C-alpha positions as a printed NumPy array, in Angstrom:
array([[-25.718,  -3.869,   0.056],
       [-22.089,  -3.405,   2.356],
       [-21.686,   0.042,   3.237],
       [-18.812,   2.268,   1.542],
       [-17.191,   4.917,   3.711],
       [-15.326,   8.312,   2.675],
       [-13.06 ,   9.555,   5.606],
       [-12.684,  12.753,   4.093],
       [-10.549,  13.567,   7.128],
       [ -8.283,  11.105,   6.987],
       [ -8.457,  10.438,   3.719],
       [ -9.537,   7.203,   3.406],
       [-11.699,   5.72 ,   0.967],
       [-12.811,   2.052,   1.729],
       [-12.525,  -0.72 ,  -0.565],
       [-15.744,  -1.603,  -2.805],
       [-16.111,  -5.209,  -3.177],
       [-15.745,  -5.66 ,  -7.18 ],
       [-11.928,  -3.907,  -6.446],
       [-11.225,  -5.716,  -3.413],
       [-11.63 ,  -9.187,  -5.474],
       [ -9.873,  -7.374,  -8.364],
       [ -7.17 ,  -7.007,  -6.333],
       [ -7.024, -10.508,  -4.985],
       [ -7.228, -12.078,  -8.416],
       [ -4.053,  -9.736,  -9.921],
       [ -1.714, -10.622,  -7.095],
       [ -2.494, -14.858,  -7.901],
       [ -1.819, -14.051, -11.219],
       [  1.857, -12.531, -10.05 ],
       [  2.146, -13.983,  -7.288],
       [  0.323, -17.471,  -7.463],
       [ -2.284, -18.949,  -6.98 ],
       [ -1.145, -20.283,  -3.445],
       [ -0.082, -16.768,  -2.11 ],
       [ -2.071, -16.786,   1.461],
       [ -0.46 , -19.847,   1.892],
       [  3.308, -19.164,   0.632],
       [  3.253, -15.824,   2.347],
       [  2.539, -13.69 ,   5.613],
       [  0.198, -10.98 ,   5.256],
       [  0.184,  -7.925,   6.417],
       [ -2.595,  -5.205,   5.457],
       [ -1.141,  -2.419,   7.295],
       [ -3.782,   0.396,   6.279],
       [ -7.157,  -2.672,   7.269],
       [-10.031,   0.316,   8.637],
       [-13.238,  -1.571,   8.669],
       [-11.337,  -4.645,   6.681],
       [-12.908,  -4.418,   3.128],
       [ -9.358,  -4.808,   1.819],
       [ -8.962,  -8.541,   3.125],
       [-12.904,  -9.72 ,   3.526],
       [-12.271, -11.592,  -0.211],
       [ -9.14 , -14.03 ,   1.363],
       [ -9.387, -17.182,   2.321],
       [ -8.093, -16.772,   5.205],
       [ -5.918, -19.8  ,   4.663],
       [ -2.187, -18.32 ,   5.622],
       [ -1.256, -15.947,   8.062],
       [ -3.059, -12.739,   8.096],
       [ -3.08 ,  -9.109,  10.044],
       [ -4.607,  -6.346,   9.894],
       [ -3.399,  -3.02 ,  11.929],
       [ -5.288,   0.527,  11.83 ],
       [ -5.355,   3.135,  13.44 ],
       [ -8.562,   2.851,  15.853],
       [ -9.806,   0.214,  18.298],
       [-13.371,   1.325,  17.265],
       [-12.878,  -0.821,  14.094],
       [-11.94 ,  -3.931,  15.569],
       [-14.221,  -3.994,  17.951],
       [-17.307,  -3.565,  15.198],
       [-15.515,  -5.793,  12.899],
       [-14.15 ,  -8.158,  15.228],
       [-15.64 , -11.273,  13.998],
       [-13.308, -10.825,  10.316],
       [-10.248, -13.033,  10.138],
       [ -6.807, -12.226,  11.396],
       [ -4.28 , -11.255,  13.435],
       [ -6.349,  -7.303,  14.46 ],
       [ -4.201,  -5.044,  15.955],
       [ -3.951,  -0.906,  16.732],
       [ -0.753,   0.428,  15.281],
       [ -0.019,   3.871,  14.207],
       [  2.052,   2.363,  10.212],
       [  3.873,   6.402,   9.71 ],
       [  4.201,   7.154,  13.485],
       [  5.495,   4.366,  15.407],
       [  8.556,   2.167,  15.154],
       [ 10.218,   4.895,  13.033],
       [ 13.301,   5.053,  14.587],
       [ 14.183,   1.306,  14.627],
       [ 14.287,   2.213,  11.128],
       [ 17.331,   4.638,  11.513],
       [ 19.088,   4.055,  14.606],
       [ 20.812,   0.482,  14.837],
       [ 20.947,   1.289,  18.459],
       [ 17.681,   1.219,  18.018],
       [ 17.187,  -1.473,  16.759],
       [ 19.645,  -3.267,  19.289],
       [ 17.286,  -2.408,  21.953],
       [ 14.118,  -3.599,  19.783],
       [ 11.705,  -2.189,  21.745],
       [  9.08 ,  -2.242,  19.622],
       [  5.155,  -0.982,  20.359],
       [  2.19 ,  -2.91 ,  19.584],
       [  3.331,  -5.005,  16.23 ],
       [  2.442,  -8.467,  17.148],
       [  5.959, -11.386,  17.725],
       [  5.258, -13.001,  14.849],
       [  5.685, -10.346,  12.642],
       [  8.842,  -9.18 ,  14.043],
       [  9.886, -13.3  ,  14.04 ],
       [  9.467, -13.047,  10.811],
       [ 11.207,  -9.853,   9.926],
       [ 13.951, -11.099,  11.743],
       [ 14.971, -14.086,  10.466],
       [ 16.292, -13.845,   6.532],
       [ 14.603, -17.159,   6.023],
       [ 11.146, -17.02 ,   7.173],
       [  8.697, -16.627,   4.903],
       [  7.493, -13.061,   2.681],
       [  5.893, -10.913,   3.618],
       [  3.359,  -9.6  ,   1.083],
       [  2.555,  -5.863,   2.46 ],
       [ -1.709,  -6.411,   1.196],
       [ -3.068,  -2.77 ,   1.544],
       [ -5.586,   0.431,  -0.1  ],
       [ -3.787,   3.434,   1.804],
       [ -4.993,   7.04 ,   2.584],
       [ -4.401,   8.811,  -0.974],
       [ -4.432,  12.534,   0.618],
       [ -1.322,  14.91 ,  -0.218],
       [ -1.045,  18.82 ,   0.468],
       [ -1.986,  19.788,  -2.97 ],
       [ -5.016,  18.842,  -5.617],
       [ -3.091,  16.774,  -8.354],
       [ -2.866,  13.013,  -6.96 ],
       [ -5.713,  13.036,  -4.231],
       [ -7.811,  11.345,  -3.831],
       [ -9.972,  14.305,  -2.406],
       [ -9.562,  18.243,  -0.905],
       [-11.629,  18.922,   1.725],
       [ -9.559,  17.012,   5.254],
       [ -8.091,  19.316,   7.49 ],
       [ -4.727,  20.793,   7.927],
       [ -1.712,  18.721,   8.381],
       [ -3.695,  14.529,   7.61 ],
       [ -0.153,  14.301,   5.818],
       [  1.981,  15.185,   9.193],
       [  4.071,  12.453,  10.492],
       [  7.682,  10.755,  11.307],
       [  7.583,   8.937,   7.985],
       [  6.868,  12.42 ,   5.803],
       [ 10.05 ,  13.702,   8.627],
       [ 12.268,  10.885,   7.074],
       [ 11.044,  11.844,   3.795],
       [ 12.162,  15.343,   3.444],
       [ 15.039,  14.55 ,   5.537],
       [ 16.052,  12.805,   2.265],
       [ 15.236,  14.676,  -0.279],
       [ 12.364,  12.67 ,  -1.631],
       [ 10.332,  16.292,  -2.734],
       [  6.485,  16.317,  -3.925],
       [  5.625,  12.112,  -2.585],
       [  6.962,  13.885,   1.029],
       [  3.4  ,  14.673,   1.222],
       [  0.916,  11.615,  -0.521],
       [  0.727,   9.023,   1.894],
       [  0.545,   6.185,  -0.069],
       [  3.74 ,   7.112,  -0.342],
       [  4.881,   7.783,   2.988],
       [  3.553,   3.778,   3.295],
       [  5.595,   2.845,   0.125],
       [  8.767,   4.555,   1.946],
       [  8.103,   3.12 ,   5.869],
       [  8.076,  -0.194,   4.32 ],
       [ 11.471,  -0.243,   1.606],
       [ 12.788,   1.558,   4.77 ],
       [ 11.952,  -1.895,   7.027],
       [ 13.744,  -3.894,   4.335],
       [ 16.363,  -1.753,   4.664],
       [ 16.284,  -2.652,   8.516],
       [ 15.376,  -6.544,   8.783],
       [ 17.068,  -9.171,   8.013],
       [ 14.021, -10.922,   6.045],
       [ 14.243,  -8.792,   2.344],
       [ 11.482, -10.983,   1.104],
       [  8.889,  -7.634,   1.051],
       [  6.008,  -7.321,  -1.59 ],
       [  3.226,  -4.869,  -2.349],
       [  0.204,  -5.726,  -3.653],
       [ -1.221,  -1.762,  -3.917],
       [ -4.641,   0.017,  -5.084],
       [ -2.97 ,   3.574,  -5.219],
       [ -2.763,   6.154,  -7.725],
       [ -1.717,   6.283, -11.513],
       [  0.13 ,   9.365, -10.275],
       [  2.787,   7.352,  -8.378],
       [  4.578,   5.724, -12.354],
       [  3.787,   8.938, -13.512],
       [  4.289,  12.852, -11.53 ],
       [  7.293,  14.252, -12.601],
       [  7.429,  15.339,  -9.435],
       [  7.837,  12.256,  -7.52 ],
       [ 10.986,  11.134, -10.197],
       [ 13.138,  11.079,  -6.938],
       [ 11.547,   9.582,  -5.186],
       [ 10.719,   7.05 ,  -7.82 ],
       [ 14.624,   6.679,  -8.001],
       [ 15.139,   5.039,  -5.21 ],
       [ 11.552,   2.771,  -5.126],
       [ 12.682,   1.467,  -7.89 ],
       [ 16.124,   0.191,  -6.464],
       [ 14.181,  -1.919,  -3.741],
       [ 11.   ,  -2.755,  -6.144],
       [ 10.649,  -4.24 ,  -9.044],
       [  7.292,  -3.816, -11.341],
       [  5.669,  -7.234, -11.945],
       [  1.546,  -6.557, -13.134],
       [ -1.861,  -4.608, -11.733],
       [ -4.753,  -2.746, -13.233],
       [ -6.538,   0.418, -14.385],
       [ -9.689,   1.883, -13.774],
       [-11.026,   4.541, -13.232],
       [-11.291,   6.532, -10.176],
       [-14.676,   7.075,  -9.17 ],
       [-15.479,   3.054,  -8.943],
       [-14.782,   4.417,  -5.379],
       [-17.108,   6.482,  -3.624],
       [-17.24 ,  10.147,  -4.098],
       [-13.882,  10.664,  -6.766],
       [-13.877,  11.832,  -9.879],
       [-13.808,   9.864, -12.992],
       [-10.633,  11.856, -14.328],
       [ -8.188,  10.625, -12.613],
       [ -7.061,   6.715, -12.783],
       [ -6.501,   4.092,  -9.864],
       [ -4.679,   0.874, -10.334],
       [ -3.724,  -2.405,  -8.904],
       [  0.161,  -2.648,  -8.905],
       [  2.605,  -5.727,  -7.389],
       [  5.863,  -5.2  ,  -6.405],
       [  8.673,  -7.947,  -5.875],
       [ 12.029,  -7.477,  -4.386],
       [ 14.497,  -6.773,  -6.734],
       [ 15.633,  -3.599,  -8.809],
       [ 13.145,  -2.051, -11.986],
       [ 14.606,  -2.117, -14.713],
       [ 12.727,  -0.958, -17.437],
       [ 11.576,   2.794, -15.654],
       [  9.788,   4.381, -18.063],
       [  6.968,   1.875, -19.337],
       [  4.036,   0.486, -17.183],
       [  1.829,  -2.189, -18.942],
       [ -1.485,  -3.013, -17.135],
       [ -4.497,  -4.497, -17.415],
       [ -6.971,  -1.916, -18.174],
       [-10.809,  -2.52 , -16.747],
       [-13.633,  -0.635, -17.832],
       [-16.782,  -0.713, -15.786],
       [-20.528,  -2.403, -17.679],
       [-22.589,  -2.053, -13.968],
       [-21.401,   0.283, -10.795],
       [-20.204,  -2.072,  -9.195],
       [-18.873,  -4.426, -12.114],
       [-16.111,  -3.717, -14.803],
       [-14.79 ,  -5.813, -17.444],
       [-11.215,  -6.283, -18.681],
       [-10.81 ,  -4.442, -22.014],
       [ -6.998,  -4.4  , -22.955],
       [ -4.554,  -2.728, -21.949],
       [ -3.069,   0.23 , -21.097],
       [  0.564,   1.618, -20.568],
       [  1.397,   4.411, -18.108],
       [  4.521,   6.19 , -18.523],
       [  7.801,   7.885, -16.317],
       [  6.879,  11.371, -17.424],
       [ 10.142,  12.889, -15.416],
       [ 11.767,   9.773, -16.798],
       [ 11.713,  10.825, -20.63 ],
       [ 12.496,  14.812, -20.783]])
């Protein structure tokens, strides 16, 4: 049985096989059976590769992680792998035309840059289960982490943009970096297939973040299941799969997802639907 590791200091929750399969199936439902061939796929929170093991590897797959050791241990897995800190590196280019013009990037494969810089190239799909650490307990996947775990250059930019408590949540930092890439590069066809807590769509303190996010991405479907499908997480919380496409999100208040329940610790089945409500927009 595949090992599932919970690295609490980094807020990483490694994806079990049945959730990885569900993400692939939901992505197919929304983006089409051939999404692997049509998209350049970037798992920018790759870790040990549990999420992308389920992909067929028929298209362009790129995998970045914080640690060279992850790549060394999993070098046989499919995809082009490289060390890259998504929340720290190449941030200046997203906010400075001069830095973009200089075009000095650190460690990003040329093929990704080529795709980002060509509006007629493939769409790019960010296919990720990002870390869930926050500086508070609500909406966090654990509260046992080192001080400063959420500090990043992306967080500093979010604070400057007055995006509230979403700045303290790592998965929101990943989303923010992606929409800033959409703004900065000619290729605007950026998509997201995410495994993240349900709170992104519901928490009132994320209202400003959602308001800005909805100007860049529209919700296209997903799934809801209990957090204890991940080792060490409490079933009080809901985890979601969310698929986002480029565009303006019209329905800002209600989000309908497929509802899944466990029939065993490693198997879930579809049992209906669940609607999440944007509390911050319903005062």
